[in-house]
XYZ file of C-alpha atoms in Angstrom:
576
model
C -10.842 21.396 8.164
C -11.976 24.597 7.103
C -10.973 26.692 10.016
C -7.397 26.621 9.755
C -7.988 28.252 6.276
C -9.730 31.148 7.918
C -7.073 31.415 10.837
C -4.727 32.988 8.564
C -6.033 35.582 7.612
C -5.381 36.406 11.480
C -1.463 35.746 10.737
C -1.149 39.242 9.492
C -2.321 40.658 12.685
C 0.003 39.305 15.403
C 2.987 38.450 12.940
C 6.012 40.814 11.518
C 5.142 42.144 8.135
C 8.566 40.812 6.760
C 6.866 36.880 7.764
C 3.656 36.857 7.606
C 3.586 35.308 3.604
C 5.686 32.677 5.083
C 3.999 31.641 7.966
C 1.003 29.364 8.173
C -0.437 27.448 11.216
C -1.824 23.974 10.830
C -3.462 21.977 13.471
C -0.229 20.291 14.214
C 1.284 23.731 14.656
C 2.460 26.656 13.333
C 5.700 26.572 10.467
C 7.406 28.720 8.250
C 8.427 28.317 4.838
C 10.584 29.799 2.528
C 9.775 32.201 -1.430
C 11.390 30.782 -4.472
C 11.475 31.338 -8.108
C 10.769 28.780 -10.587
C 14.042 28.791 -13.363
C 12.118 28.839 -16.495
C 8.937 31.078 -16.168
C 11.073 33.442 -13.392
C 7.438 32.819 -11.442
C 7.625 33.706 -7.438
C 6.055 31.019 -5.742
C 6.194 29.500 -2.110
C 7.255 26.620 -0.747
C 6.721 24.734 2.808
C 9.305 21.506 3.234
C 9.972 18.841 5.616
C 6.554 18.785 7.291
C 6.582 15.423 8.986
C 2.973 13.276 7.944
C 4.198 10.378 10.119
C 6.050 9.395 12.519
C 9.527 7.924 11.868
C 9.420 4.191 11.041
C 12.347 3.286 13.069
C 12.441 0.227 15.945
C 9.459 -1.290 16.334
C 7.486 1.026 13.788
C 9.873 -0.486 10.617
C 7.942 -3.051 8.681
C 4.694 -1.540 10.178
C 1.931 0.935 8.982
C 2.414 4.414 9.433
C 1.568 6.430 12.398
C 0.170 10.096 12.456
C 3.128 12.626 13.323
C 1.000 14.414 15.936
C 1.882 18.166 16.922
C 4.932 19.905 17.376
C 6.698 21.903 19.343
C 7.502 25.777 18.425
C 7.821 27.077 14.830
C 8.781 23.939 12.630
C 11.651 25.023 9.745
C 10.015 24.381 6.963
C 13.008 26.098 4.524
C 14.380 22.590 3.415
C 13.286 19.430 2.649
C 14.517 16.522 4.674
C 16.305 13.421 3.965
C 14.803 11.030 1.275
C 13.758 7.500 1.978
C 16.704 5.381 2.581
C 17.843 3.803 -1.257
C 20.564 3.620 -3.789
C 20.564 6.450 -5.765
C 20.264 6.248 -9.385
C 22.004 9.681 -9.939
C 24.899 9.572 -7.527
C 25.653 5.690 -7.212
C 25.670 5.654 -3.607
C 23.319 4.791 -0.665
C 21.486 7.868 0.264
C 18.444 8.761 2.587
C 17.294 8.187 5.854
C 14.424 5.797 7.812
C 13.499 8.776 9.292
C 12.102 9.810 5.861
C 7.927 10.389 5.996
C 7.514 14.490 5.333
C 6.189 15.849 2.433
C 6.752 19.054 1.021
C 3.538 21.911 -0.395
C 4.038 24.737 -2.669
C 1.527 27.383 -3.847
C 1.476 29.934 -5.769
C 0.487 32.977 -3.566
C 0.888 33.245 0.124
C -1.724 30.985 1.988
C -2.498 34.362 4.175
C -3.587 35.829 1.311
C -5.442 33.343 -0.573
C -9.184 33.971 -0.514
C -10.224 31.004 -2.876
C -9.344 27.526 -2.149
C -7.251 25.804 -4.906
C -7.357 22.674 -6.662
C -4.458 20.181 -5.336
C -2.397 17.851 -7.262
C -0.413 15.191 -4.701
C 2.820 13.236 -6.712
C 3.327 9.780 -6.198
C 7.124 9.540 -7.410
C 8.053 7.125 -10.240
C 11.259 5.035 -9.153
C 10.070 1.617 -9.109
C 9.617 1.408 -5.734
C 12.768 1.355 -4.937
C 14.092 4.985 -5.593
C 13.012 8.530 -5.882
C 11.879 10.764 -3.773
C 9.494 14.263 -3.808
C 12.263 16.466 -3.963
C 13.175 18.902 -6.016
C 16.335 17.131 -6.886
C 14.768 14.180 -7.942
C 11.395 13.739 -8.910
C 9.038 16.200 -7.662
C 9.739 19.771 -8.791
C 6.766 22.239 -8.917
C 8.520 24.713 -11.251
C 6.235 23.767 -14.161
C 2.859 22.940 -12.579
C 2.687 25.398 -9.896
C 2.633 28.352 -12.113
C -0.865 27.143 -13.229
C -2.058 28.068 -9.905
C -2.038 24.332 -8.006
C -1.172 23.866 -4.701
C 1.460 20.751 -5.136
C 2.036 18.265 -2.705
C 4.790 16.060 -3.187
C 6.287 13.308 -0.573
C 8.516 10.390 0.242
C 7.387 6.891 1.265
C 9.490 3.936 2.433
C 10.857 1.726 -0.614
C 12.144 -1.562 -1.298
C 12.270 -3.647 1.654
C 11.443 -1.252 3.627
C 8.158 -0.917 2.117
C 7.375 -3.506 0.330
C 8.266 -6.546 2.518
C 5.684 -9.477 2.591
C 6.049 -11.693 5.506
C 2.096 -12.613 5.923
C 2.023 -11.621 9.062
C 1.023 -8.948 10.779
C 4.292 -7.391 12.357
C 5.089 -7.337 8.615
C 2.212 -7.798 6.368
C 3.486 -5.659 3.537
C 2.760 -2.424 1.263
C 3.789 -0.201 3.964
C 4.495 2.134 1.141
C 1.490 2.672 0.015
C 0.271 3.049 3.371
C 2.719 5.961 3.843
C 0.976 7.082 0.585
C -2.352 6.890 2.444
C -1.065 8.479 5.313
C -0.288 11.187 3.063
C -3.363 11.932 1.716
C -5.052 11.738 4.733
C -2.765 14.725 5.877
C -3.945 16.854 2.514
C -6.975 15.938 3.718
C -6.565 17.208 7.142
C -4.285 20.431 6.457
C -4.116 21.514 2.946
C -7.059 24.341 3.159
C -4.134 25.775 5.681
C -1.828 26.605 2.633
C -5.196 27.559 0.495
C -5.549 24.049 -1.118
C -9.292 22.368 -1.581
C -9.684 19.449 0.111
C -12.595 18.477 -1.671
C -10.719 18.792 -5.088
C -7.735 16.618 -4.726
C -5.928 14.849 -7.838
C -3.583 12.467 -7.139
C -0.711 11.828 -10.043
C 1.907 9.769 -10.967
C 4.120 8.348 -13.181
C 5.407 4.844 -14.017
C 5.523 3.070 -11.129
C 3.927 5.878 -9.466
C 1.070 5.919 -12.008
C 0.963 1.820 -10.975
C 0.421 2.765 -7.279
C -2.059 6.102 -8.230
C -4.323 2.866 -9.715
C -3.878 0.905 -6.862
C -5.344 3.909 -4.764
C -8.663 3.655 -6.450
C -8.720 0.252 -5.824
C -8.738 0.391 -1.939
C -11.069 0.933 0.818
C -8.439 2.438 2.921
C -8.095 5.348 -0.009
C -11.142 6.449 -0.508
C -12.396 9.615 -0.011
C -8.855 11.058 -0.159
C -9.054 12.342 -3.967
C -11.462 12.902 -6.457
C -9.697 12.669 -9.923
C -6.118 10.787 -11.164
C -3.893 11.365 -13.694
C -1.727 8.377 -14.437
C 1.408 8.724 -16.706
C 3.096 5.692 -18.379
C 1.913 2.962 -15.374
C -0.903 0.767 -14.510
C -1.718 -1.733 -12.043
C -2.259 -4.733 -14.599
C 1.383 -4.183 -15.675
C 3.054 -6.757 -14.129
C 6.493 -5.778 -14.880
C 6.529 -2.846 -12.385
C 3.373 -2.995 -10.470
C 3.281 -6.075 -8.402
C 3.962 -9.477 -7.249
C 2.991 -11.931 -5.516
C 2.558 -12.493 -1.973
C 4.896 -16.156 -2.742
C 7.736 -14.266 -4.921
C 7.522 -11.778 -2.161
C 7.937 -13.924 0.673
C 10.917 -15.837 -1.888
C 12.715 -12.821 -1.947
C 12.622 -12.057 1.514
C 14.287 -15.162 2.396
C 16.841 -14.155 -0.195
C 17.467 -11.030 1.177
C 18.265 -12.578 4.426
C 20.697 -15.129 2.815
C 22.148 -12.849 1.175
C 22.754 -10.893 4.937
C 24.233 -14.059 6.627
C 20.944 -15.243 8.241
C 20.785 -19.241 7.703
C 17.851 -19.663 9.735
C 15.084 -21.545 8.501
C 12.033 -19.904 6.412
C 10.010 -18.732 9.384
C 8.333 -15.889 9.012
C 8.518 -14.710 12.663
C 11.959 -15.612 12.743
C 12.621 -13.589 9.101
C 11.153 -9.900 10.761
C 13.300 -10.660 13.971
C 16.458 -10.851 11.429
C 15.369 -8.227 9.177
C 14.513 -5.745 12.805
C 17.891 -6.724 14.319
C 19.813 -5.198 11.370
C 20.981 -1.635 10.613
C 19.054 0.329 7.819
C 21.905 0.658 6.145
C 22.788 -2.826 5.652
C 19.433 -4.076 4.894
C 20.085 -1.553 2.185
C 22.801 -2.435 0.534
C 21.844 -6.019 0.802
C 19.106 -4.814 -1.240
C 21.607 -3.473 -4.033
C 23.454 -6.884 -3.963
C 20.286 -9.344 -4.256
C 19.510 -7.232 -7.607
C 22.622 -7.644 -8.964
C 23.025 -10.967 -7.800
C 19.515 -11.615 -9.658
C 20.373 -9.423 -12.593
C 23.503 -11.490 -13.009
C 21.795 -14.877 -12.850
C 18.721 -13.927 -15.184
C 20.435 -11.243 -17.542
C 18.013 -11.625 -20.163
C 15.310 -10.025 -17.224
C 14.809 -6.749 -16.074
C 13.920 -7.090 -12.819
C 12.788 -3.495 -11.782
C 12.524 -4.064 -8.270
C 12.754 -7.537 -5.772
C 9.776 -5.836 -3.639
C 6.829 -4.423 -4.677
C 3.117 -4.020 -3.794
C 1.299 -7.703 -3.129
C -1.479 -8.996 -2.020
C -1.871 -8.822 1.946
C -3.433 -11.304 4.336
C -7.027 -10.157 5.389
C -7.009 -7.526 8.257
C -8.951 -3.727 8.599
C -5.407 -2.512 7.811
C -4.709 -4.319 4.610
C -4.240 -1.997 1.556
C -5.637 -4.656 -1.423
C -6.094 -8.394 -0.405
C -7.026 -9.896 -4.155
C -4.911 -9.736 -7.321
C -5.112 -6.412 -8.531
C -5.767 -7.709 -12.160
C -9.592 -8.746 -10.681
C -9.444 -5.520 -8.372
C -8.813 -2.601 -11.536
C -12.669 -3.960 -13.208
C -14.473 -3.443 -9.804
C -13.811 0.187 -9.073
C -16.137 2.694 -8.565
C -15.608 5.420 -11.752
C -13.436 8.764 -11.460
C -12.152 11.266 -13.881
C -8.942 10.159 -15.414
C -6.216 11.127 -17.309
C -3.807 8.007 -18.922
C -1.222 7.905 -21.326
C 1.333 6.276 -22.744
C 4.685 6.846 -24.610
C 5.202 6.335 -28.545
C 8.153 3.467 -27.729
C 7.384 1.926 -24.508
C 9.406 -0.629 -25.314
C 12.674 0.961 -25.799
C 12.840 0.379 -21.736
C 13.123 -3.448 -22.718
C 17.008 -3.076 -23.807
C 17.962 -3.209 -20.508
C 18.218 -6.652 -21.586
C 18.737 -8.256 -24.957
C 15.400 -8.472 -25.516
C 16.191 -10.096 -29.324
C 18.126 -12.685 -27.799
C 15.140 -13.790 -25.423
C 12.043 -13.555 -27.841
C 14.099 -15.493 -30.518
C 14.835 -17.796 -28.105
C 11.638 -18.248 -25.428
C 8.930 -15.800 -26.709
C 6.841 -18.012 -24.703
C 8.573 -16.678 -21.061
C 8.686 -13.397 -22.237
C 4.923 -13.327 -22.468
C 4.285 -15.109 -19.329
C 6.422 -12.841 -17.419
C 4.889 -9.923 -19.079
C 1.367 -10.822 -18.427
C 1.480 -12.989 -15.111
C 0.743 -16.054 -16.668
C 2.212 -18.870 -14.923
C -0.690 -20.376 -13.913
C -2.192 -20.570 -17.590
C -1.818 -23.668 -19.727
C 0.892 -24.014 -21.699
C -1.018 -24.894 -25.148
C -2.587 -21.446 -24.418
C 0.481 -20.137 -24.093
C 2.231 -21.670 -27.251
C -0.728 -20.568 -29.096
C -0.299 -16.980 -28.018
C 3.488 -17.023 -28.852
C 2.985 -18.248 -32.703
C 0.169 -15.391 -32.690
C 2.556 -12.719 -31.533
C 5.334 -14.050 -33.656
C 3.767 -13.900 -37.243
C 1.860 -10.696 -36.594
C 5.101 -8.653 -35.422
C 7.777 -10.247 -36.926
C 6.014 -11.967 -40.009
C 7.106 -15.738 -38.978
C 11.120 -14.668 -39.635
C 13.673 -15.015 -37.309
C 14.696 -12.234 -35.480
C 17.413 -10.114 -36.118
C 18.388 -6.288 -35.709
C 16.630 -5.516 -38.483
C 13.260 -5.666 -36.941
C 13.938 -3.521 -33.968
C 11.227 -1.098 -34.407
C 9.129 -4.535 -34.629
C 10.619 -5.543 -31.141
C 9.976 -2.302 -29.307
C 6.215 -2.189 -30.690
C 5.858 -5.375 -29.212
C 7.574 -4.555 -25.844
C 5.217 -1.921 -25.789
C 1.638 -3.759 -26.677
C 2.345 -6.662 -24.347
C 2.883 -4.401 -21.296
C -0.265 -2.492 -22.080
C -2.622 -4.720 -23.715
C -4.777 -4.773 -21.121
C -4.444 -1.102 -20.326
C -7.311 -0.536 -22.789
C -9.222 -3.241 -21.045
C -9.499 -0.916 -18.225
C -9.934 2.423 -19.785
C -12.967 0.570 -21.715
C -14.147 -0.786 -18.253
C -13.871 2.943 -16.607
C -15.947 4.674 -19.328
C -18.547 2.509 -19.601
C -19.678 1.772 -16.706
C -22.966 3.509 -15.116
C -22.223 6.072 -13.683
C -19.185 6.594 -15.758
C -17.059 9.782 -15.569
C -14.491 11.524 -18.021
C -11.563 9.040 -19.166
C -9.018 11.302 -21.236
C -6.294 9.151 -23.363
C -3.082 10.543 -24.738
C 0.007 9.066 -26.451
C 3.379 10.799 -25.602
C 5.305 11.170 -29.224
C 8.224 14.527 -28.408
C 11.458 14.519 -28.157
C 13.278 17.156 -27.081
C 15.765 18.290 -24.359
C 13.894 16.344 -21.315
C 13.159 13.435 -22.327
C 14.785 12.321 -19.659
C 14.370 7.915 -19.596
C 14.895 8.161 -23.147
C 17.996 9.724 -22.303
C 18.716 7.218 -19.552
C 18.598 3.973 -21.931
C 20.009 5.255 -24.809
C 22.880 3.676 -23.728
C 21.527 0.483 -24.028
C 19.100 1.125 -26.885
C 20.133 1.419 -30.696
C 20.617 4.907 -31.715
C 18.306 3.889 -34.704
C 15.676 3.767 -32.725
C 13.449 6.902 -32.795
C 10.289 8.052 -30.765
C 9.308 9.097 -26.580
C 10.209 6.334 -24.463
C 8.687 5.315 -21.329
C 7.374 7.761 -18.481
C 8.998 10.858 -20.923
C 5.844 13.013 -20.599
C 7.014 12.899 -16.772
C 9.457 14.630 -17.185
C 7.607 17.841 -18.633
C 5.302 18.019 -15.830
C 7.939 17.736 -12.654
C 11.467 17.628 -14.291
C 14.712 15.786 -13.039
C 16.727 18.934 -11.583
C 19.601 16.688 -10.701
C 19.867 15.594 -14.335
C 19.903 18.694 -15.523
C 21.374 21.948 -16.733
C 18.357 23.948 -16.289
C 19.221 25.807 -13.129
C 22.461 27.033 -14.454
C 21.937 27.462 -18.139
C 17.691 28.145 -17.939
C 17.992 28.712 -22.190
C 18.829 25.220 -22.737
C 14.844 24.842 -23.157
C 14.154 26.220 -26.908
C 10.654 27.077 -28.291
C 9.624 23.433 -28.748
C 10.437 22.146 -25.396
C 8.820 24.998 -23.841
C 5.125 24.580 -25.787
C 5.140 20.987 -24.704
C 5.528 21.984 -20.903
C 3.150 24.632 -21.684
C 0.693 22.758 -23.096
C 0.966 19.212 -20.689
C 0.972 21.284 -17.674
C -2.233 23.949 -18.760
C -3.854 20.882 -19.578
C -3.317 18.770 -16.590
C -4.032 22.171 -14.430
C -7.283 22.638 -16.246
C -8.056 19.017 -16.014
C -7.117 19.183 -11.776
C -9.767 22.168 -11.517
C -12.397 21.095 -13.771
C -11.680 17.797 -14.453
C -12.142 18.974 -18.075
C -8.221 19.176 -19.370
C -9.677 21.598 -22.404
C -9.062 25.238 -22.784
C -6.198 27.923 -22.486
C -3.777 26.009 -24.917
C -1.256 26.882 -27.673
C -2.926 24.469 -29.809
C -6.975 24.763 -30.705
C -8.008 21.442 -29.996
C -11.529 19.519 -28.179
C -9.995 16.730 -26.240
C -12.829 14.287 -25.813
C -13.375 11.444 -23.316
C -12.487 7.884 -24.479
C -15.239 5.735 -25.133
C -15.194 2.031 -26.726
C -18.250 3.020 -29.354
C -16.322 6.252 -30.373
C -12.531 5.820 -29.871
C -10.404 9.063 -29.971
C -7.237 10.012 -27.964
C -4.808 13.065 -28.101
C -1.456 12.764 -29.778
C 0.869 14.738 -27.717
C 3.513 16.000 -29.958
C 5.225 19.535 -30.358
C 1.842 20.023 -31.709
C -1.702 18.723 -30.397
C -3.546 16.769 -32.196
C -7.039 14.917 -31.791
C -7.039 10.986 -33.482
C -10.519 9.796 -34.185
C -8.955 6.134 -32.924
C -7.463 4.252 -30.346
C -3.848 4.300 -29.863
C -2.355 2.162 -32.265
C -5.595 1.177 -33.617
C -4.397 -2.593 -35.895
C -2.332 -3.722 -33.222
C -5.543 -2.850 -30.500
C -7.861 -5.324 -32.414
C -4.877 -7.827 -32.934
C -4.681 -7.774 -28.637
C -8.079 -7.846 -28.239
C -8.167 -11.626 -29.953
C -5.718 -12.137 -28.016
C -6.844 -10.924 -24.454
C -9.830 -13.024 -25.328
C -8.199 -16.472 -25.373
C -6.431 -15.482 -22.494
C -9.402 -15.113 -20.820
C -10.822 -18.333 -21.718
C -8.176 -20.246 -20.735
C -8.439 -18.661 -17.335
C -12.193 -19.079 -17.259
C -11.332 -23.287 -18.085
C -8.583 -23.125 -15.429
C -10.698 -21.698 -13.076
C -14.135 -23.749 -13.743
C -11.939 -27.237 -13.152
C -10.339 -25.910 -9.726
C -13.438 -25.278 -9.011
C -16.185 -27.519 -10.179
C -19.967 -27.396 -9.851
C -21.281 -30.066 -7.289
């Protein structure tokens, strides 16, 4: 992997002066790329587009796991990225993209002829849900603020919704093809990257939201492993089940609505299903897509349903990404250094919905939705909700005077057992570094918080959900930044600053401390001496967990959920 590194140097020697920095030959043949300029910091940097990973999953490849690209012929243009994965965009309210979509896109600070030291990596999983995005610049995967640390970024698309998600149980379409585009991926860094001066022994793979959800699912399968060495995970984790998963029966449910909802009246086999779904146009199986959400959002308006397909469990096979619930998978993984967070006001992302309306009115569904729980008993459950109730909202009926109240408990219930995990991670044997921040700015790019203030009151204060995102690989297409670069003030720039020198430092070292504005000793998280960072225009260290009253509160709470469970599970299956 190592030679390709050395080879060019030799690019100076048989190539024109004027090309050589843009040049670089892999082993699936040589490409050239194109300089840029990143808007704020005016930093020259290089970037390499459109390098195909896999090949396109079109015909009988849709619905199926990835295959490798293979070589090339000639030079490869890699000036411009190519098309995203096929979707409806959330910026431009149209269908957009291709199903010829698998490339990824590197950029690097110096020339790869001239680097003589191998670079850390970060590789972006892009947040969308699963069912938009892409690693563009456009969208969700600009280097202009990490790259200037000196990391070789790698950023990519991978199939979405239906398209990548699909669950028929079988094997012409046995589901999470997107994450096996992801692994694909990664198996390419591993493969190439010491071409354009990256280390593939020191690989950190990032996301955020939902693509923080699938970073943790990465560490949870055998088909990832040895592919990175450290994760940083922004606003996401697998446990979440609002944006992480489903199961392999809602999946296969939705399917057949999907279908329905394309004219197919054919029965509920599954062979039958992937003949239907193969015979259509991309296109339509897209926009189909669009219509069952709406369809959904308009029969269940009180539920945010991010996405009808999303990662599940698989049927057994050597090609299966994760075939157990991922909420038993996430306390059986082997330890790596990590970097978590959350935002002050998760919850403001619940006013999609009314979310008032629906805990005055069935607390008891919200919290089985939020935590998975259909299977638990319904005492249990009853038990929980009168819990919940008179801890957040004092026993009082609820009203817009406790919105604050609401958010906060928006925000516990989707991360309750986040800390459950981090506790797991650091205390295991062989445990390794577990950094924990809380995202508290606002400021110009706070970009989801700027995205639901429409439907959130503008009472309502504090970083909303994957925010911190948006300081480490902005939203371009949101933004004013390439035309007017001094919309960014003093504030807004010492946040990027500081999130990006310490996720840099963190990606080399896998120690996120030194070289910031603020004078601070970020320490690991550990259960018997709780601390975490509070990331604010300022950095500061909190001798506590995150929201330390309403931890302990969950943690009763997480414990009579898991009794229940234990009883449920001990009469399915009693002792002989």
């Amino acid at each position: 992997m190592y030679v390709c590194f050395f080879r060019n140097y030799l690019v100076r020697l048989i190539l024109n002066k004027m090309e050589e920095d843009l040049v670089v030959i892999t082993p699936q043949g040589k490409l050239i790329g194109t300089k840029t300029t990143t808007v704020l910091f005016k930093t020259p940097c290089y970037s390499f587009c459109g390098i195909p990973y896999a090949k396109p999953p079109v015909d009988a490849l849709r619905f199926m796991p990835p295959e490798p690209f293979g070589k090339w012929r000639g030079v490869l243009n890699a000036t411009k990225e190519r098309d995203d994965c096929l979707q409806f965009s959330q910026f431009y309210k149209i269908i957009v993209g291709s199903e010829d979509c698998l490339y990824l896109n590197v950029h690097t600070l110096e020339p790869p002829c001239k680097t003589k030291t191998l670079k850390a990596v970060i590789v972006l999983i892009h947040p969308g849900g699963n069912f938009w995005g892409s690693g563009s610049r456009e969208c969700l995967g600009n280097p202009d603020f990490i790259v200037p640390q000196d990391i070789v970024f790698v950023t990519f698309n991978y199939r979405l919704h239906a398209f990548g998600f699909l669950n028929l149980g079988i094997p012409q379409c046995s589901g999470n093809m997107g994450l096996k585009d992801q692994v694909m991926a990664l198996k390419w860094v591993k493969e190439n990257i010491s071409c354009f001066g990256g280390d593939p022994n020191n690989v950190t793979l990032a996301g955020t939201s939902s693509g923080a959800c699938d970073v943790h699912f990465h560490t949870m399968s055998s088909l990832s492993k040895g592919f990175f060495h450290k994760v940083i995970m922004q606003s996401g984790y697998a446990g979440n089940a609002n944006w992480s998963y489903i199961t392999p029966e809602s999946s296969y449910e939705r399917a057949i609505l999907l279908a329905e909802e394309m004219g197919y009246r054919g029965g509920t086999s599954a062979r039958k299903l992937c003949t239907f779904f193969k015979s259509k146009s991309a296109i339509e199986i897209t926009d189909a897509v669009g219509r069952l959400k709406r369809h959904i959002k308009t029969s269940n308006p009180e539920k945010y349903d991010v996405c009808q397909f999303l990662p599940s469990v698989e049927i057994e096979s050597e090609n299966a990404f994760f075939t157990a619930s991922p909420r038993e998978l996430m306390f059986t993984v082997e330890p790596i250094p990590m970097i978590c967070s959350i935002a002050e006001k998760e919850g403001l992302f619940a006013f999609c919905t009314k979310p008032e309306e629906l805990i005055r009115s069935n607390l008891e569904k919200v919290i089985k939705d939020a935590l998975s729980l259909h299977t638990i008993d319904d005492g249990t459950v009853k038990y929980m909700a009168q819990r919940i109730r008179s801890f957040y909202f004092n026993d009082k009926e609820i009203n817009t005077d406790m919105l604050d109240d609401i958010v906060n408990m928006y925000t516990d219930l989707w991360y309750c057992e986040w800390y459950e995990m981090l506790n797991y991670m650091a205390t295991l044997p062989a445990a390794q570094p577990v950094y924990v921040y809380e995202f508290k700015f606002c400021g110009k790019f706070n970009y989801q918080r700027a995205g639901f203030a429409k439907y959130a009151p503008q009472s309502l204060k504090g970083a909303c959900h994957a925010d911190d995102g948006s300081y480490f690989t902005y939203y371009k297409a949101m933004s004013d930044l390439t035309r007017n670069p001094t919309i960014f003030k003093e504030r807004e720039i010492r946040v990027i600053k500081n999130l990006n020198i310490l996720l840099a430092n963190f990606a080399k070292t896998g120690n996120p401390n030194g070289g910031t504005l603020d004078e601070i000793e970020w320490k690991p998280h550990h259960p018997n001496n709780p601390s975490h960072l509070k990331f604010d225009e300022h950095l500061t260290i909190v001798n506590s967990r995150i929201n330390e009253e309403r931890y302990q509160f969950w943690d009763e709470i997480i414990k009579i959920m898991r009794n229940s469970e234990k009883r449920i599970a001990n009469n399915l299956n009693p002792k002989m």
